[in-house]
Amino acid sequence: MVIRHWSLERSGFTILEMLIVLFLLTIVVVVVLPRFSLDEDLRSTGRKLVGVLRTFQGLAATSQQPVKLYLDLDQGIYWMMRVEGKEERLPLDPAWKLPRSLPESIRFSEVSIGPDKHFSGRVDVSFFANGRIEPVTMYLTDTKNNLLGLAVDSLTGGIRVSDERFDPPLNRFIPDRVKILLKPNSQAGTTPRGLFPTQQ
């Protein structure tokens, strides 16, 4: 014969305990999730722009035609144009025929091309057929004034990303024999701004 012992001890959780846990989880989600998503939105936009810079650099080098990236700082849009001689044409790639927009919570706060700083209006960045990119520094901000900076080194093609402002670039002395290699093709129609330091 089996004897069963009924215990007065309970097993499981009461409804009150479950409601307290759900309430605490709701507070954590409401407080933490918006902060995480805004920061991630800024970082993911920065990653996309680094990808755009790399794509345009590769496109200009492989097609042996200069390319320009236009940035509208007021509307938060950017687009590409091919440079043929002195004319600019729409890109052949259908993915770039229409302008792309930044997310609504993010804007261009400043774009510097060489020594020129721009806070509004349209700005263009040149990508040359020899693989060089015009020296550019751009800063993105979100609605909470978080900052993300992207800086292109025109000599190495390296792109730095930081959540702080960059120090101004050092003036580099470039030997004349190297300057010849860095000059854009004559097809570009423009010379890069702020690439070579002036010697006095």
C-alpha positions as a Markdown table, in Angstrom:
| # | Residue | x | y | z |
|---|---|---|---|---|
| 1 | Met | 0.0 | 0.0 | 0.0 |
| 2 | Val | 1.3 | 3.4 | -1.0 |
| 3 | Ile | 1.0 | 6.2 | 1.5 |
| 4 | Arg | 0.9 | 9.7 | 0.1 |
| 5 | His | 2.0 | 12.7 | 2.2 |
| 6 | Trp | 0.2 | 15.9 | 1.4 |
| 7 | Ser | 2.4 | 18.8 | 2.2 |
| 8 | Leu | 1.1 | 22.2 | 2.9 |
| 9 | Glu | 4.1 | 23.7 | 1.1 |
| 10 | Arg | 3.2 | 25.2 | -2.2 |
| 11 | Ser | 5.1 | 24.9 | -5.4 |
| 12 | Gly | 5.1 | 27.5 | -8.2 |
| 13 | Phe | 4.5 | 31.3 | -8.2 |
| 14 | Thr | 1.6 | 33.3 | -7.2 |
| 15 | Ile | -0.1 | 35.8 | -9.6 |
| 16 | Leu | 1.2 | 38.7 | -7.5 |
| 17 | Glu | 4.8 | 37.5 | -7.9 |
| 18 | Met | 4.4 | 37.1 | -11.6 |
| 19 | Leu | 2.9 | 40.6 | -11.9 |
| 20 | Ile | 5.8 | 42.1 | -10.0 |
| 21 | Val | 8.3 | 40.4 | -12.3 |
| 22 | Leu | 6.4 | 41.5 | -15.5 |
| 23 | Phe | 6.3 | 45.1 | -14.1 |
| 24 | Leu | 10.1 | 45.1 | -13.6 |
| 25 | Leu | 10.8 | 43.7 | -17.0 |
| 26 | Thr | 8.5 | 46.3 | -18.6 |
| 27 | Ile | 10.5 | 49.1 | -16.8 |
| 28 | Val | 13.8 | 47.7 | -18.1 |
| 29 | Val | 12.5 | 47.4 | -21.7 |
| 30 | Val | 11.0 | 51.0 | -21.7 |
| 31 | Val | 14.2 | 52.5 | -20.2 |
| 32 | Val | 17.0 | 50.5 | -22.0 |
| 33 | Leu | 15.6 | 49.7 | -25.4 |
| 34 | Pro | 15.1 | 53.3 | -26.8 |
| 35 | Arg | 18.6 | 54.3 | -25.8 |
| 36 | Phe | 20.1 | 51.1 | -27.4 |
| 37 | Ser | 18.2 | 51.6 | -30.6 |
| 38 | Leu | 19.2 | 55.2 | -31.1 |
| 39 | Asp | 22.9 | 54.5 | -30.6 |
| 40 | Glu | 22.7 | 51.4 | -32.9 |
| 41 | Asp | 20.9 | 53.5 | -35.5 |
| 42 | Leu | 23.8 | 56.0 | -35.5 |
| 43 | Arg | 26.4 | 53.3 | -35.7 |
| 44 | Ser | 24.6 | 51.4 | -38.4 |
| 45 | Thr | 24.3 | 54.6 | -40.5 |
| 46 | Gly | 28.0 | 55.2 | -40.0 |
| 47 | Arg | 28.8 | 51.7 | -41.2 |
| 48 | Lys | 26.6 | 52.2 | -44.3 |
| 49 | Leu | 28.4 | 55.5 | -45.1 |
| 50 | Val | 31.8 | 53.7 | -44.8 |
| 51 | Gly | 30.4 | 51.1 | -47.2 |
| 52 | Val | 29.3 | 53.9 | -49.6 |
| 53 | Leu | 32.7 | 55.5 | -49.5 |
| 54 | Arg | 34.4 | 52.1 | -50.2 |
| 55 | Thr | 32.0 | 51.2 | -53.0 |
| 56 | Phe | 32.5 | 54.6 | -54.8 |
| 57 | Gln | 36.3 | 54.3 | -54.4 |
| 58 | Gly | 36.2 | 50.8 | -56.0 |
| 59 | Leu | 33.8 | 51.9 | -58.7 |
| 60 | Ala | 35.9 | 54.8 | -59.7 |
| 61 | Ala | 39.1 | 52.7 | -59.8 |
| 62 | Thr | 37.6 | 49.8 | -61.7 |
| 63 | Ser | 35.7 | 51.9 | -64.3 |
| 64 | Gln | 38.6 | 54.3 | -64.6 |
| 65 | Gln | 36.1 | 57.2 | -64.4 |
| 66 | Pro | 35.8 | 59.7 | -61.6 |
| 67 | Val | 32.7 | 59.5 | -59.4 |
| 68 | Lys | 31.2 | 62.1 | -57.1 |
| 69 | Leu | 29.2 | 61.6 | -53.9 |
| 70 | Tyr | 26.8 | 64.5 | -53.3 |
| 71 | Leu | 25.6 | 65.2 | -49.8 |
| 72 | Asp | 22.6 | 67.5 | -49.1 |
| 73 | Leu | 23.2 | 68.5 | -45.5 |
| 74 | Asp | 19.8 | 70.2 | -45.1 |
| 75 | Gln | 17.6 | 67.3 | -46.4 |
| 76 | Gly | 19.9 | 64.5 | -45.2 |
| 77 | Ile | 20.1 | 62.8 | -48.6 |
| 78 | Tyr | 23.1 | 61.6 | -50.6 |
| 79 | Trp | 23.5 | 60.4 | -54.2 |
| 80 | Met | 26.1 | 59.5 | -56.8 |
| 81 | Met | 27.0 | 61.0 | -60.2 |
| 82 | Arg | 29.5 | 59.7 | -62.8 |
| 83 | Val | 32.0 | 62.3 | -64.2 |
| 84 | Glu | 32.6 | 62.1 | -68.0 |
| 85 | Gly | 34.9 | 64.8 | -69.1 |
| 86 | Lys | 33.3 | 68.0 | -67.8 |
| 87 | Glu | 29.8 | 66.5 | -67.6 |
| 88 | Glu | 28.1 | 64.6 | -64.8 |
| 89 | Arg | 25.7 | 61.8 | -65.6 |
| 90 | Leu | 23.5 | 59.4 | -63.6 |
| 91 | Pro | 25.1 | 56.2 | -62.6 |
| 92 | Leu | 24.7 | 53.1 | -64.6 |
| 93 | Asp | 23.9 | 51.0 | -61.5 |
| 94 | Pro | 20.1 | 51.2 | -61.0 |
| 95 | Ala | 20.7 | 50.9 | -57.2 |
| 96 | Trp | 22.2 | 54.4 | -57.3 |
| 97 | Lys | 19.8 | 56.2 | -59.7 |
| 98 | Leu | 17.7 | 57.6 | -56.8 |
| 99 | Pro | 19.1 | 59.5 | -53.8 |
| 100 | Arg | 19.3 | 57.7 | -50.5 |
| 101 | Ser | 18.2 | 59.2 | -47.2 |
| 102 | Leu | 19.6 | 59.2 | -43.7 |
| 103 | Pro | 17.2 | 57.9 | -41.0 |
| 104 | Glu | 14.9 | 60.6 | -39.7 |
| 105 | Ser | 16.6 | 60.8 | -36.3 |
| 106 | Ile | 20.1 | 61.4 | -37.9 |
| 107 | Arg | 21.5 | 64.4 | -39.7 |
| 108 | Phe | 24.8 | 65.6 | -41.2 |
| 109 | Ser | 26.0 | 68.2 | -38.6 |
| 110 | Glu | 29.3 | 69.1 | -40.4 |
| 111 | Val | 31.2 | 68.1 | -43.5 |
| 112 | Ser | 34.8 | 69.3 | -44.1 |
| 113 | Ile | 36.4 | 68.8 | -47.5 |
| 114 | Gly | 40.1 | 69.7 | -47.2 |
| 115 | Pro | 40.1 | 73.0 | -45.2 |
| 116 | Asp | 36.5 | 74.0 | -46.2 |
| 117 | Lys | 33.8 | 73.4 | -43.5 |
| 118 | His | 30.2 | 73.1 | -44.5 |
| 119 | Phe | 27.2 | 73.1 | -42.1 |
| 120 | Ser | 24.4 | 73.4 | -44.7 |
| 121 | Gly | 23.8 | 73.2 | -48.4 |
| 122 | Arg | 25.2 | 70.7 | -50.9 |
| 123 | Val | 28.7 | 69.3 | -50.8 |
| 124 | Asp | 30.4 | 66.9 | -53.3 |
| 125 | Val | 33.2 | 64.5 | -52.6 |
| 126 | Ser | 35.3 | 63.3 | -55.5 |
| 127 | Phe | 36.6 | 59.8 | -56.0 |
| 128 | Phe | 39.3 | 59.6 | -58.6 |
| 129 | Ala | 40.2 | 56.9 | -61.1 |
| 130 | Asn | 43.5 | 56.2 | -59.4 |
| 131 | Gly | 41.6 | 55.0 | -56.3 |
| 132 | Arg | 42.1 | 58.2 | -54.3 |
| 133 | Ile | 39.3 | 60.0 | -52.4 |
| 134 | Glu | 39.2 | 63.7 | -51.7 |
| 135 | Pro | 40.1 | 64.3 | -48.0 |
| 136 | Val | 36.7 | 64.5 | -46.2 |
| 137 | Thr | 35.6 | 64.5 | -42.6 |
| 138 | Met | 31.9 | 64.2 | -41.8 |
| 139 | Tyr | 30.0 | 64.3 | -38.6 |
| 140 | Leu | 26.6 | 62.7 | -38.0 |
| 141 | Thr | 24.4 | 63.5 | -35.0 |
| 142 | Asp | 21.2 | 62.0 | -33.7 |
| 143 | Thr | 18.3 | 63.6 | -31.8 |
| 144 | Lys | 20.1 | 63.1 | -28.5 |
| 145 | Asn | 23.2 | 64.9 | -29.8 |
| 146 | Asn | 25.3 | 61.7 | -30.0 |
| 147 | Leu | 28.1 | 62.2 | -32.4 |
| 148 | Leu | 29.7 | 59.9 | -35.0 |
| 149 | Gly | 32.6 | 61.1 | -37.1 |
| 150 | Leu | 34.1 | 59.6 | -40.3 |
| 151 | Ala | 37.4 | 60.9 | -41.7 |
| 152 | Val | 39.0 | 59.8 | -44.9 |
| 153 | Asp | 42.8 | 60.0 | -45.3 |
| 154 | Ser | 43.3 | 60.9 | -49.0 |
| 155 | Leu | 46.8 | 59.4 | -49.1 |
| 156 | Thr | 46.1 | 56.0 | -47.7 |
| 157 | Gly | 42.4 | 55.8 | -48.4 |
| 158 | Gly | 41.9 | 54.8 | -44.7 |
| 159 | Ile | 38.6 | 55.7 | -43.1 |
| 160 | Arg | 38.5 | 56.4 | -39.4 |
| 161 | Val | 35.3 | 56.3 | -37.3 |
| 162 | Ser | 35.0 | 57.8 | -33.9 |
| 163 | Asp | 32.4 | 59.0 | -31.5 |
| 164 | Glu | 34.5 | 62.1 | -30.8 |
| 165 | Arg | 35.7 | 65.0 | -33.0 |
| 166 | Phe | 39.0 | 64.4 | -34.9 |
| 167 | Asp | 42.1 | 66.4 | -34.4 |
| 168 | Pro | 42.9 | 68.5 | -37.5 |
| 169 | Pro | 45.1 | 66.6 | -40.0 |
| 170 | Leu | 48.8 | 67.3 | -39.9 |
| 171 | Asn | 50.3 | 69.0 | -42.9 |
| 172 | Arg | 52.4 | 66.4 | -44.6 |
| 173 | Phe | 55.3 | 67.0 | -46.8 |
| 174 | Ile | 54.9 | 65.0 | -50.0 |
| 175 | Pro | 58.0 | 64.7 | -52.3 |
| 176 | Asp | 57.5 | 65.8 | -55.9 |
| 177 | Arg | 58.1 | 62.3 | -57.2 |
| 178 | Val | 55.1 | 61.1 | -55.2 |
| 179 | Lys | 52.8 | 64.0 | -56.0 |
| 180 | Ile | 52.8 | 62.9 | -59.6 |
| 181 | Leu | 51.4 | 59.6 | -58.6 |
| 182 | Leu | 48.7 | 61.2 | -56.5 |
| 183 | Lys | 47.4 | 63.6 | -59.1 |
| 184 | Pro | 43.9 | 62.7 | -60.5 |
| 185 | Asn | 43.5 | 61.8 | -64.1 |
| 186 | Ser | 42.8 | 64.7 | -66.5 |
| 187 | Gln | 39.3 | 63.2 | -66.9 |
| 188 | Ala | 38.3 | 64.3 | -63.5 |
| 189 | Gly | 37.9 | 67.9 | -64.5 |
| 190 | Thr | 38.7 | 69.1 | -61.0 |
| 191 | Thr | 41.6 | 69.1 | -58.7 |
| 192 | Pro | 41.2 | 67.9 | -55.1 |
| 193 | Arg | 40.9 | 70.6 | -52.5 |
| 194 | Gly | 43.3 | 70.7 | -49.6 |
| 195 | Leu | 45.4 | 67.7 | -50.6 |
| 196 | Phe | 48.8 | 69.2 | -50.9 |
| 197 | Pro | 50.1 | 71.6 | -48.3 |
| 198 | Thr | 51.5 | 74.9 | -49.5 |
| 199 | Gln | 55.2 | 75.4 | -48.8 |
| 200 | Gln | 56.4 | 78.8 | -47.8 |
